[in-house]
Short mmCIF file of C-alpha atoms in Angstrom, two decimals:
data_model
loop_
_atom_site.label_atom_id
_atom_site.label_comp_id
_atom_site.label_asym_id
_atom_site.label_seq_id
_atom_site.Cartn_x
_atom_site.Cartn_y
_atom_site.Cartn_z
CA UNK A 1 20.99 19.45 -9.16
CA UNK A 2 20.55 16.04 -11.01
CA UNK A 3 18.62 15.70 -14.33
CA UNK A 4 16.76 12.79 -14.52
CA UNK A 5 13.67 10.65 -15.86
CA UNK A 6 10.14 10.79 -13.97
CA UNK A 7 6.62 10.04 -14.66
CA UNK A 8 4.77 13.68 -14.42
CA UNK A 9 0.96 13.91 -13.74
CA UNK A 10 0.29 17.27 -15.06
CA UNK A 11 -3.80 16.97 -14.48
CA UNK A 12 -6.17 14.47 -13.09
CA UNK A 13 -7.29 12.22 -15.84
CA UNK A 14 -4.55 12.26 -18.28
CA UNK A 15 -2.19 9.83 -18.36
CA UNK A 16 1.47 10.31 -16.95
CA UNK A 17 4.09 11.93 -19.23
CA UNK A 18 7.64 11.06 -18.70
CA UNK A 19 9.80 13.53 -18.50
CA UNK A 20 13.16 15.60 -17.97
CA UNK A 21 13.13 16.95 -14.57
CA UNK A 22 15.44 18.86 -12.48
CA UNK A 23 15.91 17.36 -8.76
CA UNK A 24 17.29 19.36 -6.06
CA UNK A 25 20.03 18.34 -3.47
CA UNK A 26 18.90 17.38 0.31
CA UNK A 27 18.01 20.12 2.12
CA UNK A 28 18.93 19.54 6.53
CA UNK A 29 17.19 16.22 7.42
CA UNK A 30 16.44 15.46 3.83
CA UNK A 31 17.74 12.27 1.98
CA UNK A 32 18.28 12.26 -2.07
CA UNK A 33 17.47 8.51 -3.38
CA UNK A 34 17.92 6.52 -6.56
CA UNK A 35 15.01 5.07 -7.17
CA UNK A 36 16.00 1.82 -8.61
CA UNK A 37 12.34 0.03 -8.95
CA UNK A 38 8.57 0.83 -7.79
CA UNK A 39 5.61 -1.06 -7.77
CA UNK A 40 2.36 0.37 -9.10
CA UNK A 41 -0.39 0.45 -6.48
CA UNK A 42 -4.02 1.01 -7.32
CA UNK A 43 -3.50 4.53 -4.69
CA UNK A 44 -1.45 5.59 -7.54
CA UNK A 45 -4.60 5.09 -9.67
CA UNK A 46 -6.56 6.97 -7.37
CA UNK A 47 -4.47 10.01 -7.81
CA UNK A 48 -4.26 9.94 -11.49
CA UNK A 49 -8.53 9.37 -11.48
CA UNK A 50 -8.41 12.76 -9.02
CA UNK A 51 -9.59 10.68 -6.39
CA UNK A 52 -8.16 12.57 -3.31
CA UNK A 53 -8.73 16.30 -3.07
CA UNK A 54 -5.64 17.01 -1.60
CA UNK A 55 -3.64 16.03 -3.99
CA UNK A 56 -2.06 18.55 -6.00
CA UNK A 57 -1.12 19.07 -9.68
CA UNK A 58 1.36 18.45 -11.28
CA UNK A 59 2.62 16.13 -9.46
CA UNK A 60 5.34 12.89 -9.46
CA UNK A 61 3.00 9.56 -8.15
CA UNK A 62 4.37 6.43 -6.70
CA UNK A 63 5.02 5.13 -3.13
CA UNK A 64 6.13 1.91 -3.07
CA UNK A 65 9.68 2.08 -3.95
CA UNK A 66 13.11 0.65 -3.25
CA UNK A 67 16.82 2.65 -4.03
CA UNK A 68 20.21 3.45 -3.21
CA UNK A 69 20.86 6.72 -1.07
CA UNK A 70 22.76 9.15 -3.21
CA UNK A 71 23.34 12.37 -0.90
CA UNK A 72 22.04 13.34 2.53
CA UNK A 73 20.95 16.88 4.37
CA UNK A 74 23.05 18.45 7.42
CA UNK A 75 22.00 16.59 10.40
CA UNK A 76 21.15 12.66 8.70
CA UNK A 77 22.28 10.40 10.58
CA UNK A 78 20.47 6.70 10.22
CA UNK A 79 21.69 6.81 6.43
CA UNK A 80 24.65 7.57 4.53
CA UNK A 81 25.39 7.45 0.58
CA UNK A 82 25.24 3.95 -0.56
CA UNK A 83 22.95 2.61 1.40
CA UNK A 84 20.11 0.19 0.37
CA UNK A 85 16.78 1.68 1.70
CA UNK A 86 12.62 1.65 1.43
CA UNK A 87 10.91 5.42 0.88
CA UNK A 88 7.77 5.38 3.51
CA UNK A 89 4.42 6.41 2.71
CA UNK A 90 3.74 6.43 6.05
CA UNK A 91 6.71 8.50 8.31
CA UNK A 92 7.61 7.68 11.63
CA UNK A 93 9.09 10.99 13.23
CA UNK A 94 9.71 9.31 16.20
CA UNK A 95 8.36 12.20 18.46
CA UNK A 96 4.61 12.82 18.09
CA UNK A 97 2.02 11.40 20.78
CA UNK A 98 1.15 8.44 18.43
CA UNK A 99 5.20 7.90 17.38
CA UNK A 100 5.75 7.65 21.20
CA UNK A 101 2.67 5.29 21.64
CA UNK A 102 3.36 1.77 21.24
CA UNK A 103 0.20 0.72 20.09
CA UNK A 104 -0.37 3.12 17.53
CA UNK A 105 1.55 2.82 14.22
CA UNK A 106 0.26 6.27 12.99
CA UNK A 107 2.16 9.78 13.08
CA UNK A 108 1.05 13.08 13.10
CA UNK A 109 3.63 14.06 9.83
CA UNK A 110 1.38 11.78 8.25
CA UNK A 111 -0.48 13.12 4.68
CA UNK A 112 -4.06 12.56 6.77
CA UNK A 113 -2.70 14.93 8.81
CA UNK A 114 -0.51 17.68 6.72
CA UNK A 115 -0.47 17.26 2.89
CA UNK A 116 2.82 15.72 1.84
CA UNK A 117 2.37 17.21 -1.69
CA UNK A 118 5.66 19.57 -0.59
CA UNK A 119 8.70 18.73 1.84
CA UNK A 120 7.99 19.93 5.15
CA UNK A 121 9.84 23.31 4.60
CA UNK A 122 6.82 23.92 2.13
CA UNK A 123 9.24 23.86 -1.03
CA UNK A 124 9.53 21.53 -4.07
CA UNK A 125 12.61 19.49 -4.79
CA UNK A 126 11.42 19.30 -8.55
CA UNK A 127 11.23 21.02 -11.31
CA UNK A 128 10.19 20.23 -14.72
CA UNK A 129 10.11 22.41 -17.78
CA UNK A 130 10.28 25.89 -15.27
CA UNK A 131 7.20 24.46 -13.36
CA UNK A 132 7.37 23.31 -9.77
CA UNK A 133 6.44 19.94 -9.54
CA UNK A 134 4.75 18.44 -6.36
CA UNK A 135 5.76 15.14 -4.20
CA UNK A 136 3.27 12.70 -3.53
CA UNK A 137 2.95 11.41 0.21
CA UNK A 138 7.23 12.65 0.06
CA UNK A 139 7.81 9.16 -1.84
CA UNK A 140 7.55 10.56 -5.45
CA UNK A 141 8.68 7.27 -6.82
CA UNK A 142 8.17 7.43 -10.31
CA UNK A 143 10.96 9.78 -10.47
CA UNK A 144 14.27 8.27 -10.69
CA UNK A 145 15.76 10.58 -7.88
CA UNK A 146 13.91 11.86 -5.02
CA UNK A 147 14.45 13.92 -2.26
CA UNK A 148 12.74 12.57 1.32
CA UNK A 149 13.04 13.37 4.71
CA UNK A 150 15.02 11.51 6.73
CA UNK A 151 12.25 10.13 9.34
CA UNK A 152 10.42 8.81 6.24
CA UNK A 153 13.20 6.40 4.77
CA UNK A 154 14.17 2.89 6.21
CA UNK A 155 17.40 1.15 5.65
CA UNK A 156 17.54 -1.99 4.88
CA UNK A 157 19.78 -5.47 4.30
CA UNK A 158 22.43 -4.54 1.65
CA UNK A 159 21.97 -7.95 0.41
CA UNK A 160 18.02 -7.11 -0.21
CA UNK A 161 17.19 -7.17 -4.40
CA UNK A 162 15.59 -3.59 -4.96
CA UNK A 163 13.68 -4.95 -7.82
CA UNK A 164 11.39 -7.20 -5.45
CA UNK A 165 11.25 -5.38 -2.10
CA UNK A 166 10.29 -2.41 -3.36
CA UNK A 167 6.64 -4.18 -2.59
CA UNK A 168 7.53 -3.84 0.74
CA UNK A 169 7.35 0.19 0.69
CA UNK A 170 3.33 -0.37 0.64
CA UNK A 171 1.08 -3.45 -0.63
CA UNK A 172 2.74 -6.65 0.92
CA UNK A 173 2.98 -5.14 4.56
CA UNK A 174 -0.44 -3.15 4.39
CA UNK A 175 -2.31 -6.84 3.83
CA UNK A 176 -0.16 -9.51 5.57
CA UNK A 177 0.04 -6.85 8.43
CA UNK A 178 -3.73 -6.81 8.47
CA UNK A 179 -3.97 -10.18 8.70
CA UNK A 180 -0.86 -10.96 11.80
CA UNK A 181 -1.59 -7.09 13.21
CA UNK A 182 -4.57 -6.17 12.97
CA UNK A 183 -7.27 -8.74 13.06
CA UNK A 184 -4.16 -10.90 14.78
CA UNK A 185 -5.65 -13.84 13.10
CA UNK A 186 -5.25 -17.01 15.62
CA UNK A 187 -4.52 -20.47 14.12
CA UNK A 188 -7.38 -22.59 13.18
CA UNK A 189 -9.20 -20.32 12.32
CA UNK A 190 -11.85 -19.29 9.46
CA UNK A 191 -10.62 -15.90 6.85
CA UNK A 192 -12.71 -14.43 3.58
CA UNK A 193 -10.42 -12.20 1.88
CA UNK A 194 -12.68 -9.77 -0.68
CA UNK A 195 -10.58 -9.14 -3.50
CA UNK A 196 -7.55 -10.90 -4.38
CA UNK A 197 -4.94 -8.27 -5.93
CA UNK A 198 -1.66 -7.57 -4.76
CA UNK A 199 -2.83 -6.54 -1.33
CA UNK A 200 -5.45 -8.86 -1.22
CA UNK A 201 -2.89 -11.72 -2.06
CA UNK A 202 -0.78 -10.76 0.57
CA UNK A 203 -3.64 -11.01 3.31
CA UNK A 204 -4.10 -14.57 2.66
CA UNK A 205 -0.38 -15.12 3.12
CA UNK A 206 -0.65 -13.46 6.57
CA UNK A 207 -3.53 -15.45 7.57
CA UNK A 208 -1.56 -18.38 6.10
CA UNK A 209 1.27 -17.41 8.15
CA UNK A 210 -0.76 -17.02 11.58
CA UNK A 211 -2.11 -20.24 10.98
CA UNK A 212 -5.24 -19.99 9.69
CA UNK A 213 -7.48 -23.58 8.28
CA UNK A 214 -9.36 -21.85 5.50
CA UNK A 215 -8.75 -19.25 3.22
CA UNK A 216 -11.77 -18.24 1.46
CA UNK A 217 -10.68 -16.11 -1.65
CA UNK A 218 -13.32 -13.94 -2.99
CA UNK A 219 -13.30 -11.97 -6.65
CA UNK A 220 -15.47 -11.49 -9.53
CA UNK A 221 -11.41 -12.04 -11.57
CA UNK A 222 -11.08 -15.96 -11.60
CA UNK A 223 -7.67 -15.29 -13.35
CA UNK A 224 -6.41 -14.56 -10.17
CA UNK A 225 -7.40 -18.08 -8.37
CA UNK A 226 -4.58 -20.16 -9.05
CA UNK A 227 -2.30 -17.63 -7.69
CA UNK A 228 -4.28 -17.27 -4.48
CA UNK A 229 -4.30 -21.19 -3.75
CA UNK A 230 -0.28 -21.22 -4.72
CA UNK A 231 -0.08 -18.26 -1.54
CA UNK A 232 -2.34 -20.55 0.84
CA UNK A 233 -5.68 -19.88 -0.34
CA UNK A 234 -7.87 -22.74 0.98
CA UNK A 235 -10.81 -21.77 -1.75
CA UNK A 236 -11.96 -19.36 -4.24
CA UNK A 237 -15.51 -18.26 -5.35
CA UNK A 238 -16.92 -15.84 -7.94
CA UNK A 239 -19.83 -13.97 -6.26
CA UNK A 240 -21.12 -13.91 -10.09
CA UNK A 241 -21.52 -17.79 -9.46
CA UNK A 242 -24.22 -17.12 -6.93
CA UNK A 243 -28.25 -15.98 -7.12
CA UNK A 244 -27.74 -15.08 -3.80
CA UNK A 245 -25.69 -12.05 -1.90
CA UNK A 246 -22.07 -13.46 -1.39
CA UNK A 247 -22.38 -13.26 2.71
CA UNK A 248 -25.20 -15.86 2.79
CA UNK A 249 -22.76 -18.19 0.55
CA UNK A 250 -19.76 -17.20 3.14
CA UNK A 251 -22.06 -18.52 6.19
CA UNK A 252 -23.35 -21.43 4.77
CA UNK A 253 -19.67 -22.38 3.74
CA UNK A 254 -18.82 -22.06 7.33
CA UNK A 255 -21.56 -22.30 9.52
CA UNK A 256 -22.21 -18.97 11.21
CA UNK A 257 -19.46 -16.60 9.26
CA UNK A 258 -15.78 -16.46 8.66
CA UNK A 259 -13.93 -15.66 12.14
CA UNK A 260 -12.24 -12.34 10.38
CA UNK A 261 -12.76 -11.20 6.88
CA UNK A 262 -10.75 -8.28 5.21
CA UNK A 263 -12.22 -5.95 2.55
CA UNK A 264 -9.67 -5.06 -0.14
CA UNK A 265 -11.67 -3.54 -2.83
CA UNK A 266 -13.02 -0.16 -1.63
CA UNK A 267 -16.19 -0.52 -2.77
CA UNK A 268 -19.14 0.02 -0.22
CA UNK A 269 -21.16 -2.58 -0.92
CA UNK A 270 -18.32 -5.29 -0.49
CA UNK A 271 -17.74 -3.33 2.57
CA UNK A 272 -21.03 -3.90 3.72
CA UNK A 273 -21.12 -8.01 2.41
CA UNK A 274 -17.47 -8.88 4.12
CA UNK A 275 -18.74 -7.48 7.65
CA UNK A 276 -22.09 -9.41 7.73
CA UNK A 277 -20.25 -12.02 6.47
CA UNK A 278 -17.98 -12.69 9.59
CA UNK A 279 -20.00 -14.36 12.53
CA UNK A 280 -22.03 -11.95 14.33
CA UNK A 281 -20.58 -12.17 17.64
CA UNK A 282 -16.76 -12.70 17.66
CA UNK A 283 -16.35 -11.84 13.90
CA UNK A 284 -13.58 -9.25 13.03
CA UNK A 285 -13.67 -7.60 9.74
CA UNK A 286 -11.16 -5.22 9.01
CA UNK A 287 -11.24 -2.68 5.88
CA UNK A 288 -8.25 -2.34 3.86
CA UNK A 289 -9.53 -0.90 0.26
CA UNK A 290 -9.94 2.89 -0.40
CA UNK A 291 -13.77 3.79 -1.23
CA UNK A 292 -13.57 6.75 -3.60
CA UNK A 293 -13.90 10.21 -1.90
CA UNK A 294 -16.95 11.28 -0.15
CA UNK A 295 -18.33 7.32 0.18
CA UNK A 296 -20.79 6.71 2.99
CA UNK A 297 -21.25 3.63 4.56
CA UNK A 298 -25.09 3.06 5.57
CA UNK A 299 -24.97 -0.09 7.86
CA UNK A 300 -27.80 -2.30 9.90
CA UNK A 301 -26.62 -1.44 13.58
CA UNK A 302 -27.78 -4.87 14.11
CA UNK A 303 -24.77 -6.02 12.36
CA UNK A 304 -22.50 -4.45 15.72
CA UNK A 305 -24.78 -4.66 18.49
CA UNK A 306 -24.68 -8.51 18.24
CA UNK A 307 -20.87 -7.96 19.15
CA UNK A 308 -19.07 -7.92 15.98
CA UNK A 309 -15.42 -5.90 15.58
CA UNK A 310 -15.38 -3.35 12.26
CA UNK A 311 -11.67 -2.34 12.11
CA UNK A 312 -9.27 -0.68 9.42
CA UNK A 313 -5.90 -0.88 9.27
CA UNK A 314 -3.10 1.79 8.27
CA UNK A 315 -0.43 -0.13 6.36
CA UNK A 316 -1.09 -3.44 8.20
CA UNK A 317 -0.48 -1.51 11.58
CA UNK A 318 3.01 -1.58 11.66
CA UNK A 319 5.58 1.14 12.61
CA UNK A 320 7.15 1.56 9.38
CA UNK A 321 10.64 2.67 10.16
CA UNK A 322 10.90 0.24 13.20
CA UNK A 323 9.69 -2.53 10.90
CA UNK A 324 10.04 -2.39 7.31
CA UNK A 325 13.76 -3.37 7.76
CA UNK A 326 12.67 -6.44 9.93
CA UNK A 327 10.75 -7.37 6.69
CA UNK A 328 13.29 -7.64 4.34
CA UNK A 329 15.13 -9.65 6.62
CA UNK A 330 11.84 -11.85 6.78
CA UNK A 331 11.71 -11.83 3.27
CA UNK A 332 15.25 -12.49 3.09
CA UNK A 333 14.78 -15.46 5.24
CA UNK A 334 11.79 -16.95 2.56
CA UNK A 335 9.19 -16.52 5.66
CA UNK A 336 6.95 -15.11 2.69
CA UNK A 337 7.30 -15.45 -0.87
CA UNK A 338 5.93 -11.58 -2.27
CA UNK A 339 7.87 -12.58 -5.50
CA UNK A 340 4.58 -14.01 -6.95
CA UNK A 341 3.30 -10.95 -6.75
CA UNK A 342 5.28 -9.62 -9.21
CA UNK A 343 3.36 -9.90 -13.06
CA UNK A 344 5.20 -7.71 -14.99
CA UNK A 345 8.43 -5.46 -15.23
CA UNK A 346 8.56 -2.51 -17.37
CA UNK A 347 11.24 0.47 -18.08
CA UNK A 348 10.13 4.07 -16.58
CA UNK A 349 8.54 4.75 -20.29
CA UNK A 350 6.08 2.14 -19.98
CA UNK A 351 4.64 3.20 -16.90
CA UNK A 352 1.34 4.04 -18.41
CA UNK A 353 0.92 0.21 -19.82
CA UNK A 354 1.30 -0.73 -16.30
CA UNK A 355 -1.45 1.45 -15.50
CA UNK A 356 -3.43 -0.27 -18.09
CA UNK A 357 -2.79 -3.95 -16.85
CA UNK A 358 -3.75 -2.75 -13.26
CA UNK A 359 -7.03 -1.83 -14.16
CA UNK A 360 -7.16 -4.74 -16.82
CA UNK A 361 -6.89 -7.00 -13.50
CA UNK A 362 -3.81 -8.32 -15.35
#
């Protein structure tokens, strides 16, 4: 058993509370990680806001993380101690119908499936003050060891900085993935991008990578506009600098709409504004931001029947065990530059400041 630091949620709308807990060895196909540095991702709001009922407290947030294996289960093969590798939020078991389908980047292990809130024996690899302490989606990494299976970990270059790609567990490949995978956004083309944050950011360098002419960043946070243009951003507007709903100014910008636009917000009304703002007949939007639970979406069916494609996207479509290593070695390789993404870095007993410059839009 290891002692270590981690962030503890003990109910929804309290703040974290870092702790001593106890962290159990692998179990057979499990993998024990040091967690060497996580990005905070507005999911990891969610759950401290109680925004997904099946979520259980307490519990250890964080999925988009980056370590060193420290022990492995019976049976692990693909890593050994030492090695540099990514925690997935989204397993690939490698033997479900969707696993097996090459179009489908989904798996049934997956938390919309079975809650990942315990490892799939049922049990808890944490304990904290005599309590059992859940996982979150198996990642858990605000703790600074974690126990994951096996089919949920990537390995990845040895030469890859842990400190950086750790955005690679979850924001960077959800929104340049839904640019290149799942709207496959052709060159020349026409993007709107509806909220510029760390996922939102990393849409317009996809569409900037698949060769996109303009980049229309859109957010009510003009803080965030000079970053957007340094990642390819074409230009930037401020619905709040309009009398007039923000799809009307997207059209007459362009013509007849943006060729794909990508919601990254989560809000239902932005929803609603980035799908009649691509052009009615060949338009693709595709939804990316989290609407809190139990949102319906009311929509003109006049805004599909005309032809238009409403998509989402699953962490940018990609197979995450297959391709999260191919990433860092794209990364490696400066095909992106995520580093820009980075704003601040703070010890473990910060984390709740870092909670407070997320929603700060800082």
């Amino acid at each position: 058993v290891i002692r270590c630091r981690a962030a503890v949620a003990w109910a929804a709308g309290k703040p974290l509370s870092v702790e001593e807990v106890e962290v159990a060895p692998p179990k057979a196909g499990e993998v024990r990680i040091k967690i060497v540095a996580t990005g905070i991702c507005r999911t990891d709001d969610h759950v401290l806001e109680g925004y997904f009922p099946n979520v259980d407290f307490p519990v250890i947030p964080g999925h988009e993380g980056a370590g060193i294996v420290e022990s492995v289960g019976e049976g692990v093969t693909s890593v050994k101690p030492g090695d540099k590798v990514i925690p997935l939020c989204l397993p690939q078991c490698g033997e479900c119908s969707f696993c097996l389908n090459p179009e489908s980047n989904y798996c049934l292990k997956s938390h919309v499936s079975e809650p990942q809130n315990l490892l799939p024996d049922k049990t808890s690899r944490f304990t904290c003050k005599g309590k059992q302490i859940h996982h979150f989606l198996w990642v858990s990494s605000f703790a600074e060891y974690t126990v994951i299976p096996e089919y949920a970990v990537a390995k990845i270059d040895a030469a890859a900085p842990l400190d950086k790609v750790c955005l690679l567990g979850c924001g960077l490949p959800t929104g340049y993935g839904a640019a290149i995978n799942t709207a496959k956004v052709k060159p020349g083309s026409t993007c709107a991008v509806f909220g510029i944050g760390g996922v939102g950011l990393s849409v317009v360098m996809g569409c900037k990578a698949a060769g996109a002419s303009r980049i229309i960043a859109v957010d009510i946070n003009k803080d965030k506009f000079a970053k957007a243009k340094e990642l390819g951003a074409t230009d930037c507007i401020s619905p709040r600098d309009f009398k007039k709903p923000i799809q009307e100014v997207l059209i007459e910008m362009t013509g007849h709409g943006v060729d794909y636009s990508f919601e990254v917000i989560g809000h239902v009304d932005t929803v609603i504004a980035a799908l009649a703002s691509c052009n009615m007949n060949t338009g693709i939007c595709v939804m990316i931001g989290v609407p809190a639970s139990g949102s319906v979406i009311s929509v003109d069916p006049m805004l599909l029947l005309t032809g238009r494609t409403w998509k989402a996207t699953l962490l940018g479509g990609w197979k995450m065990r297959d391709c999260i290593p191919k990433l860092v070695s794209s990364y490696l390789e400066k095909k992106f530059n995520s580093d820009l993404l980075i704003t601040h870095t703070l010890p473990i007993t910060k984390v709740n400041e870092g909670f407070e410059l997320l929603r700060a839009g800082k």
